[in-house]
Amino acid sequence: MSRLRQPPLVTGISPNEGIPWTKVIIRGENLGTGPTDLIGLTICGHNCLLTAEWMSASKIVCRVGQAKNDKGDIIVTTKSGGRGTSTVSFKLLKPEKIGILDQSAVWVDEMNYYDMRTDRNKGIPPLSLRPANPLGIDIEKSKFPQKDLEMLFPGMSADFTSENFSAAWYLIENHSTTSFEQLKMAVTNLKRQANKKSEGSLAYVKGGLSTFFEAQDALSAIHQKLEADGTEKVEGSMTQKLENVLNRASNTADTLFQEVLGRKDKADSTRNALNVLQRFKFLFNLPLNIERNIQKGDYDVVINDYEKAKSLFGKTEVQVFKKYYAEVETRIETLRELLLDKLLETPSTLHDQKRYIRYLSDLHAPGDPAWQCIGAQHRWILQLMHSCKEGYIQDLKGTPGLHSPMLDLDSDTRPLVLGHLSQTASLKRGSSFQSGRDDTWRYKTPHRVAFVEKLTKLVLSQLPNFWKLWISYVNGSLFSETAEKSGQIERSKNVRQRQNDFKKMIQEVMQCLVKLIRGALLPLSIPECGVRQYGGWEVKSELSGQWLAHVIQTIRLTYESLTALEIPNDMLQTIQDLILDLRVRCLMVTLQHTAEEIKRLAEKEDWIVDNEGLTSLPCQFEQCIIHSLQSLKGVVECKPGEASVFQQPKTQEEVCQLSINIMQIFIYCLEQLSSKPDADVDTTHLSVDVSSPDLFGSIHEDFSLTSEQRLLIVLSNCCYLERHTFLNIAEHFEKHNFQGIEKITQVSMASLKELDQRLFENYIELKADPIVGSLEPGIYAGYFDWKDCLPPTGVRNYLKEALVNIIAVHAEVFTISKELVPRVLSKVVEAVSEELSRLMQCVSSFSKNGALQARLEICALRDTVAVHLTPESKSSFKQALEALPQLSSGADKKLLEELLNKFKSSMHLQLTCFQAASSTMMKT
């Protein structure tokens, strides 16, 4: 028994891929000893033994059959070696579809028949059926900009079907990252395709040569048979006989089926007529379908059906078709009228307006429905604005107004109002200056303020859609593509003509808005001819500054919203002018209201004095001014595009005058308080700072205020106003960009100093005159004579009484304000010294004792009040001493010194108030 051979081994196949029935050459080892030894051959799981042709032990030729697997091994089985293996595989490709006119050397499987009528590629241009990848390798798109490629290859194209095809451009665009090996493979593919194209029909002949031979043999055999039949039969050739038989069969069939064929023709005619009716039932049913779809609101369906009918039967000459098409046109005209009515109906949404305009453009409606809609919307907005005004005026008069449904906008203004008005500064002391005002004003929005809010909301709710409708009209988005293409030139002419008209519409809306607001808030700025149309607000009181500021904020937000719509600024200039006028009016009203508040401050004076000699009045005044300026902060500040409220000289002058008026009103209040009768002063709550060193010097136990004490309190307040309050207010004015601050300060300071000086003189007159008047009677009491008097034993009582009165003044002033003490006492001392000097100069002669007595009293008074001496008082004392004879002996001087020391020692307690520190500053 011979030894078995090695199993077959397939090491190569050519080609390694192909469609079914591709002829392949298999190479390997131990592929059999002969044709009978080959018992099995499978490629991709399909048995190919029937087509296999054994050539040698290392070569087999066969055709690939239909297989389920796209890729698989080549397995050879032999009797001598058994089932083999494979180191290579074969890829089965899907067969290309063969068209009707394509050449083929084999029978075409009808299942794979390529029909251009039913294929998915129907309608695709022939060029698109060409291979999209002529190189046969993967396409990797580059990121090179198209513009750069066009500049690099001018006049060329990357389309391989173009006459100007550029291979370099194509490779950069589709294979910029492809390796060189793949490009070599692409060259091979191109050569293969070029060879196939050059071979042409010859390739099909080579591939199916055996088929041609078989066909040729069959045709030759038939020809020989026919030739033999023709020579053996006398009656003629077989074809001639066959023709005769067929003719007789045809005649017989015609005779037998004549009646049947006639009925068939009639049925065919009837069937054709029914087919026509069925074919054009769309037109016959269209009028009824249009009515039904209109009732449903399916306008798109109606328009599509109408366009279809118009394209099919618009130019027909058939009477029946013309009659039914006329019915369609009648109903379409009714639809146009219906859509136009809906378009012009108000209120309506922007979406509905665009929809109806598009429908009308598709229906080729006459005129310009879009512009008609814009005009109707413009009239509707104006009507809403005037209806809003009339409704609020009726409400103000007590008659319920007839509001339009569009006017019922939710406008709860309280949160915004409270947020705006809550930014007020609390008072440091005496915060009750606002307590008299009814807080319910915060929650009661005035009719005119509510009207402005609702009016601006109304404009902001309507104008954006109105503007967007115009923008859509300009750019053509309102119209369908068909209508846009057909009417593009005409519409562009209309847009240019309509631009000025639409600009006038916007300006009219803005002017109406501004005039209605002016009629409500600034009626004097409305011409007399427009008062009836835009005014009519019968109100007696003017809006407060807080409400005007709230209105300004509302209008500013309205302006910002309109600017966001990209409406040109020239159309919104009237709103900016209105805002400026309202800002100026708000500034004036607030300052006037502040002046009224200042007038009422005098009623709130509590006469409670702190350790600095001040009441709460100066602080209340300053806080009132600061509160007003803070409420004007948002009004005075300029938003983008706004002008300064102080740009007009007239406004600057009025504001400056109002500011001066406020200061002078407060000064007048101080003057009124200083001269208020005693019975009008409420002292039940009077208290004095416990830090004051003398609580009982001049204020009685019942705490009743005298006119002198009120004068001192007002004087103390005046000093504080001059040194602090007025300067602080000037800083606040400057911080808020007020103009003419220097003038305001100068005038106010001059008025304050005038009042201060007048009150001070009144007080000095009240206090110094009694003291001065008591000197002369006191000196000559008991028939005292300077020529004949006893030797001096001490200071007489009149001088002590005068000093006690001066001490009383000191105590009274010190209790109110320590800072006023030097100023008051210096003036009192001046008056006393002047009177004493006059009296000394009136004496005709002095005795020795008289001169010593006079010198003792003058020196005692001078030394006691030395800390309050002024140049005037020093001069008076000097003149008084010069009027006396000089001391001749040392004994007199010694006696004078002893008596002075005795006086100072005995009245040490009383004179303590005059012992001030050397650093004390006197105010002259």
CSV table of C-alpha atoms in Angstrom, one decimal, residues 255-493:
chain,number,residue,atom,x,y,z
A,255,THR,CA,-64.4,35.8,-38.8
A,256,LEU,CA,-65.0,34.0,-35.6
A,257,PHE,CA,-64.3,36.9,-33.3
A,258,GLN,CA,-65.6,39.9,-35.3
A,259,GLU,CA,-68.6,40.5,-33.0
A,260,VAL,CA,-66.5,39.9,-29.9
A,261,LEU,CA,-63.8,42.3,-31.1
A,262,GLY,CA,-66.5,45.0,-31.8
A,263,ARG,CA,-67.9,44.7,-28.3
A,264,LYS,CA,-64.3,44.9,-27.0
A,265,ASP,CA,-63.7,48.1,-28.9
A,266,LYS,CA,-66.9,49.7,-27.5
A,267,ALA,CA,-65.9,48.6,-24.0
A,268,ASP,CA,-62.5,50.0,-24.6
A,269,SER,CA,-64.1,53.3,-25.6
A,270,THR,CA,-66.3,53.4,-22.5
A,271,ARG,CA,-63.3,52.4,-20.4
A,272,ASN,CA,-61.3,55.2,-21.9
A,273,ALA,CA,-64.0,57.7,-21.2
A,274,LEU,CA,-64.2,56.5,-17.6
A,275,ASN,CA,-60.5,56.8,-17.4
A,276,VAL,CA,-60.7,60.4,-18.5
A,277,LEU,CA,-63.3,61.2,-15.9
A,278,GLN,CA,-61.3,59.4,-13.3
A,279,ARG,CA,-58.2,61.2,-14.4
A,280,PHE,CA,-59.7,64.7,-14.2
A,281,LYS,CA,-61.9,64.2,-11.2
A,282,PHE,CA,-59.5,66.5,-9.4
A,283,LEU,CA,-60.8,69.4,-11.4
A,284,PHE,CA,-64.5,68.4,-11.1
A,285,ASN,CA,-64.3,68.0,-7.3
A,286,LEU,CA,-62.0,71.0,-6.7
A,287,PRO,CA,-64.8,73.7,-6.1
A,288,LEU,CA,-66.4,71.5,-3.4
A,289,ASN,CA,-63.0,70.6,-1.9
A,290,ILE,CA,-62.0,74.3,-1.8
A,291,GLU,CA,-65.2,75.2,0.2
A,292,ARG,CA,-64.6,72.4,2.6
A,293,ASN,CA,-60.9,73.2,3.2
A,294,ILE,CA,-61.8,76.9,3.7
A,295,GLN,CA,-64.2,76.0,6.4
A,296,LYS,CA,-61.5,73.8,8.1
A,297,GLY,CA,-58.9,76.5,7.7
A,298,ASP,CA,-56.7,74.4,5.6
A,299,TYR,CA,-55.6,77.3,3.4
A,300,ASP,CA,-52.3,75.6,2.4
A,301,VAL,CA,-54.2,72.7,0.8
A,302,VAL,CA,-56.5,75.1,-1.1
A,303,ILE,CA,-53.5,77.1,-2.4
A,304,ASN,CA,-51.7,73.9,-3.5
A,305,ASP,CA,-54.8,72.6,-5.3
A,306,TYR,CA,-55.3,75.9,-7.0
A,307,GLU,CA,-51.7,76.1,-8.2
A,308,LYS,CA,-52.0,72.6,-9.6
A,309,ALA,CA,-55.3,73.3,-11.3
A,310,LYS,CA,-54.0,76.6,-12.7
A,311,SER,CA,-50.9,74.9,-14.2
A,312,LEU,CA,-53.1,72.1,-15.7
A,313,PHE,CA,-56.2,73.9,-16.9
A,314,GLY,CA,-55.3,77.6,-16.8
A,315,LYS,CA,-55.0,77.8,-20.6
A,316,THR,CA,-57.3,74.9,-21.6
A,317,GLU,CA,-59.7,75.2,-24.6
A,318,VAL,CA,-62.0,72.4,-23.5
A,319,GLN,CA,-65.4,74.0,-22.6
A,320,VAL,CA,-66.1,71.6,-19.7
A,321,PHE,CA,-62.7,72.3,-18.2
A,322,LYS,CA,-63.1,76.0,-18.7
A,323,LYS,CA,-66.5,76.0,-17.0
A,324,TYR,CA,-65.2,74.2,-13.9
A,325,TYR,CA,-62.0,76.2,-13.8
A,326,ALA,CA,-64.2,79.4,-13.7
A,327,GLU,CA,-65.9,78.0,-10.7
A,328,VAL,CA,-62.5,77.5,-9.0
A,329,GLU,CA,-61.5,81.1,-9.8
A,330,THR,CA,-64.8,82.4,-8.2
A,331,ARG,CA,-64.1,80.5,-5.0
A,332,ILE,CA,-60.5,81.6,-4.9
A,333,GLU,CA,-61.6,85.2,-5.3
A,334,THR,CA,-63.9,84.7,-2.3
A,335,LEU,CA,-60.9,83.2,-0.4
A,336,ARG,CA,-58.8,86.3,-1.2
A,337,GLU,CA,-61.4,88.6,0.2
A,338,LEU,CA,-61.7,86.4,3.4
A,339,LEU,CA,-57.9,86.3,3.9
A,340,LEU,CA,-57.7,90.1,3.4
A,341,ASP,CA,-60.4,90.7,6.0
A,342,LYS,CA,-58.6,88.4,8.4
A,343,LEU,CA,-55.3,90.2,7.7
A,344,LEU,CA,-56.7,93.6,8.4
A,345,GLU,CA,-58.6,92.5,11.5
A,346,THR,CA,-57.2,93.8,14.8
A,347,PRO,CA,-55.9,92.6,17.1
A,348,SER,CA,-53.9,89.8,15.5
A,349,THR,CA,-50.5,88.2,16.1
A,350,LEU,CA,-47.5,88.7,14.0
A,351,HIS,CA,-47.5,85.0,13.1
A,352,ASP,CA,-51.1,85.2,11.8
A,353,GLN,CA,-50.3,88.4,9.8
A,354,LYS,CA,-47.3,86.7,8.2
A,355,ARG,CA,-49.3,83.6,7.4
A,356,TYR,CA,-52.2,85.6,5.8
A,357,ILE,CA,-49.8,87.7,3.8
A,358,ARG,CA,-48.0,84.6,2.5
A,359,TYR,CA,-51.4,83.1,1.5
A,360,LEU,CA,-52.4,86.2,-0.3
A,361,SER,CA,-49.1,86.4,-2.2
A,362,ASP,CA,-49.4,82.7,-3.2
A,363,LEU,CA,-52.9,83.5,-4.5
A,364,HIS,CA,-51.6,86.5,-6.4
A,365,ALA,CA,-53.9,88.9,-4.7
A,366,PRO,CA,-54.1,92.3,-6.4
A,367,GLY,CA,-52.5,95.3,-4.7
A,368,ASP,CA,-50.1,95.1,-1.8
A,369,PRO,CA,-51.7,93.2,1.1
A,370,ALA,CA,-48.6,93.4,3.2
A,371,TRP,CA,-48.6,97.2,3.1
A,372,GLN,CA,-52.3,97.3,3.7
A,373,CYS,CA,-51.6,95.3,6.9
A,374,ILE,CA,-48.9,97.7,8.0
A,375,GLY,CA,-51.2,100.6,7.5
A,376,ALA,CA,-54.0,98.9,9.4
A,377,GLN,CA,-51.6,98.0,12.3
A,378,HIS,CA,-50.5,101.6,12.4
A,379,ARG,CA,-54.0,102.9,12.7
A,380,TRP,CA,-54.8,100.3,15.3
A,381,ILE,CA,-51.8,101.4,17.5
A,382,LEU,CA,-52.9,105.0,17.4
A,383,GLN,CA,-56.5,104.1,18.2
A,384,LEU,CA,-55.3,102.1,21.2
A,385,MET,CA,-53.2,105.0,22.5
A,386,HIS,CA,-56.1,107.4,22.3
A,387,SER,CA,-58.5,104.9,23.8
A,388,CYS,CA,-56.1,104.4,26.7
A,389,LYS,CA,-56.1,108.1,27.4
A,390,GLU,CA,-59.9,108.4,27.2
A,391,GLY,CA,-60.4,105.5,29.5
A,392,TYR,CA,-58.2,107.0,32.2
A,393,ILE,CA,-59.8,110.4,31.9
A,394,GLN,CA,-63.2,108.8,32.4
A,395,ASP,CA,-61.9,106.9,35.4
A,396,LEU,CA,-60.5,110.2,36.8
A,397,LYS,CA,-63.9,111.8,36.4
A,398,GLY,CA,-65.6,108.9,38.2
A,399,THR,CA,-67.2,107.4,35.1
A,400,PRO,CA,-66.0,103.9,34.2
A,401,GLY,CA,-64.2,104.1,30.9
A,402,LEU,CA,-64.8,101.7,28.0
A,403,HIS,CA,-61.4,100.0,27.8
A,404,SER,CA,-60.3,98.1,24.8
A,405,PRO,CA,-59.4,94.4,25.6
A,406,MET,CA,-55.9,95.2,24.5
A,407,LEU,CA,-55.7,97.9,27.2
A,408,ASP,CA,-56.2,95.4,30.1
A,409,LEU,CA,-52.5,95.0,30.7
A,410,ASP,CA,-51.4,93.7,34.0
A,411,SER,CA,-49.6,96.7,35.5
A,412,ASP,CA,-48.9,96.4,39.2
A,413,THR,CA,-46.6,99.3,39.7
A,414,ARG,CA,-46.2,99.1,43.4
A,415,PRO,CA,-43.1,96.9,43.6
A,416,LEU,CA,-41.2,99.3,41.2
A,417,VAL,CA,-42.5,102.4,42.9
A,418,LEU,CA,-41.6,101.1,46.4
A,419,GLY,CA,-38.2,100.1,45.2
A,420,HIS,CA,-37.6,103.5,43.7
A,421,LEU,CA,-38.9,105.5,46.7
A,422,SER,CA,-37.3,103.4,49.4
A,423,GLN,CA,-33.9,104.8,48.7
A,424,THR,CA,-34.2,107.6,51.3
A,425,ALA,CA,-31.7,108.4,54.1
A,426,SER,CA,-32.9,108.1,57.6
A,427,LEU,CA,-32.5,111.1,59.8
A,428,LYS,CA,-29.8,111.2,62.4
A,429,ARG,CA,-32.0,113.1,64.8
A,430,GLY,CA,-35.5,114.4,64.5
A,431,SER,CA,-36.4,111.9,61.8
A,432,SER,CA,-40.0,112.8,62.4
A,433,PHE,CA,-39.8,115.5,59.8
A,434,GLN,CA,-41.5,113.0,57.5
A,435,SER,CA,-43.9,111.6,60.0
A,436,GLY,CA,-46.6,114.1,59.2
A,437,ARG,CA,-46.9,112.7,55.7
A,438,ASP,CA,-49.5,110.0,55.0
A,439,ASP,CA,-47.7,106.8,54.0
A,440,THR,CA,-50.6,105.6,52.0
A,441,TRP,CA,-49.3,107.7,49.1
A,442,ARG,CA,-46.9,104.9,48.4
A,443,TYR,CA,-49.7,102.5,47.5
A,444,LYS,CA,-52.0,104.9,45.6
A,445,THR,CA,-50.7,105.3,42.1
A,446,PRO,CA,-51.9,108.5,40.5
A,447,HIS,CA,-54.1,108.2,37.4
A,448,ARG,CA,-51.6,110.0,35.3
A,449,VAL,CA,-48.7,107.8,36.4
A,450,ALA,CA,-50.8,104.7,35.8
A,451,PHE,CA,-51.8,106.1,32.4
A,452,VAL,CA,-48.1,106.6,31.4
A,453,GLU,CA,-47.2,103.1,32.5
A,454,LYS,CA,-50.0,101.5,30.6
A,455,LEU,CA,-49.4,103.6,27.6
A,456,THR,CA,-45.8,102.7,27.4
A,457,LYS,CA,-46.6,99.0,28.0
A,458,LEU,CA,-49.1,99.2,25.2
A,459,VAL,CA,-46.6,100.7,22.8
A,460,LEU,CA,-43.9,98.2,23.8
A,461,SER,CA,-46.4,95.3,23.2
A,462,GLN,CA,-47.5,96.5,19.8
A,463,LEU,CA,-44.6,98.4,18.2
A,464,PRO,CA,-42.0,95.5,18.1
A,465,ASN,CA,-44.4,93.3,16.0
A,466,PHE,CA,-45.2,96.4,13.9
A,467,TRP,CA,-41.4,96.9,13.3
A,468,LYS,CA,-40.7,93.3,12.7
A,469,LEU,CA,-43.6,93.2,10.1
A,470,TRP,CA,-41.9,96.1,8.3
A,471,ILE,CA,-38.5,94.3,8.4
A,472,SER,CA,-40.1,91.2,7.0
A,473,TYR,CA,-41.7,93.3,4.3
A,474,VAL,CA,-38.4,94.8,3.4
A,475,ASN,CA,-36.3,91.6,3.2
A,476,GLY,CA,-39.1,89.6,1.5
A,477,SER,CA,-39.6,86.9,4.1
A,478,LEU,CA,-43.3,87.6,4.1
A,479,PHE,CA,-43.7,86.1,0.7
A,480,SER,CA,-43.3,82.5,-0.5
A,481,GLU,CA,-40.4,81.6,-2.8
A,482,THR,CA,-42.6,81.6,-5.9
A,483,ALA,CA,-44.1,84.9,-5.1
A,484,GLU,CA,-40.8,86.3,-4.1
A,485,LYS,CA,-39.1,85.3,-7.4
A,486,SER,CA,-42.1,86.6,-9.5
A,487,GLY,CA,-42.5,89.9,-7.8
A,488,GLN,CA,-39.0,90.7,-6.6
A,489,ILE,CA,-38.3,93.6,-8.9
A,490,GLU,CA,-41.7,95.1,-8.4
A,491,ARG,CA,-41.5,94.7,-4.6
A,492,SER,CA,-38.0,96.3,-4.5
A,493,LYS,CA,-39.5,99.4,-6.1
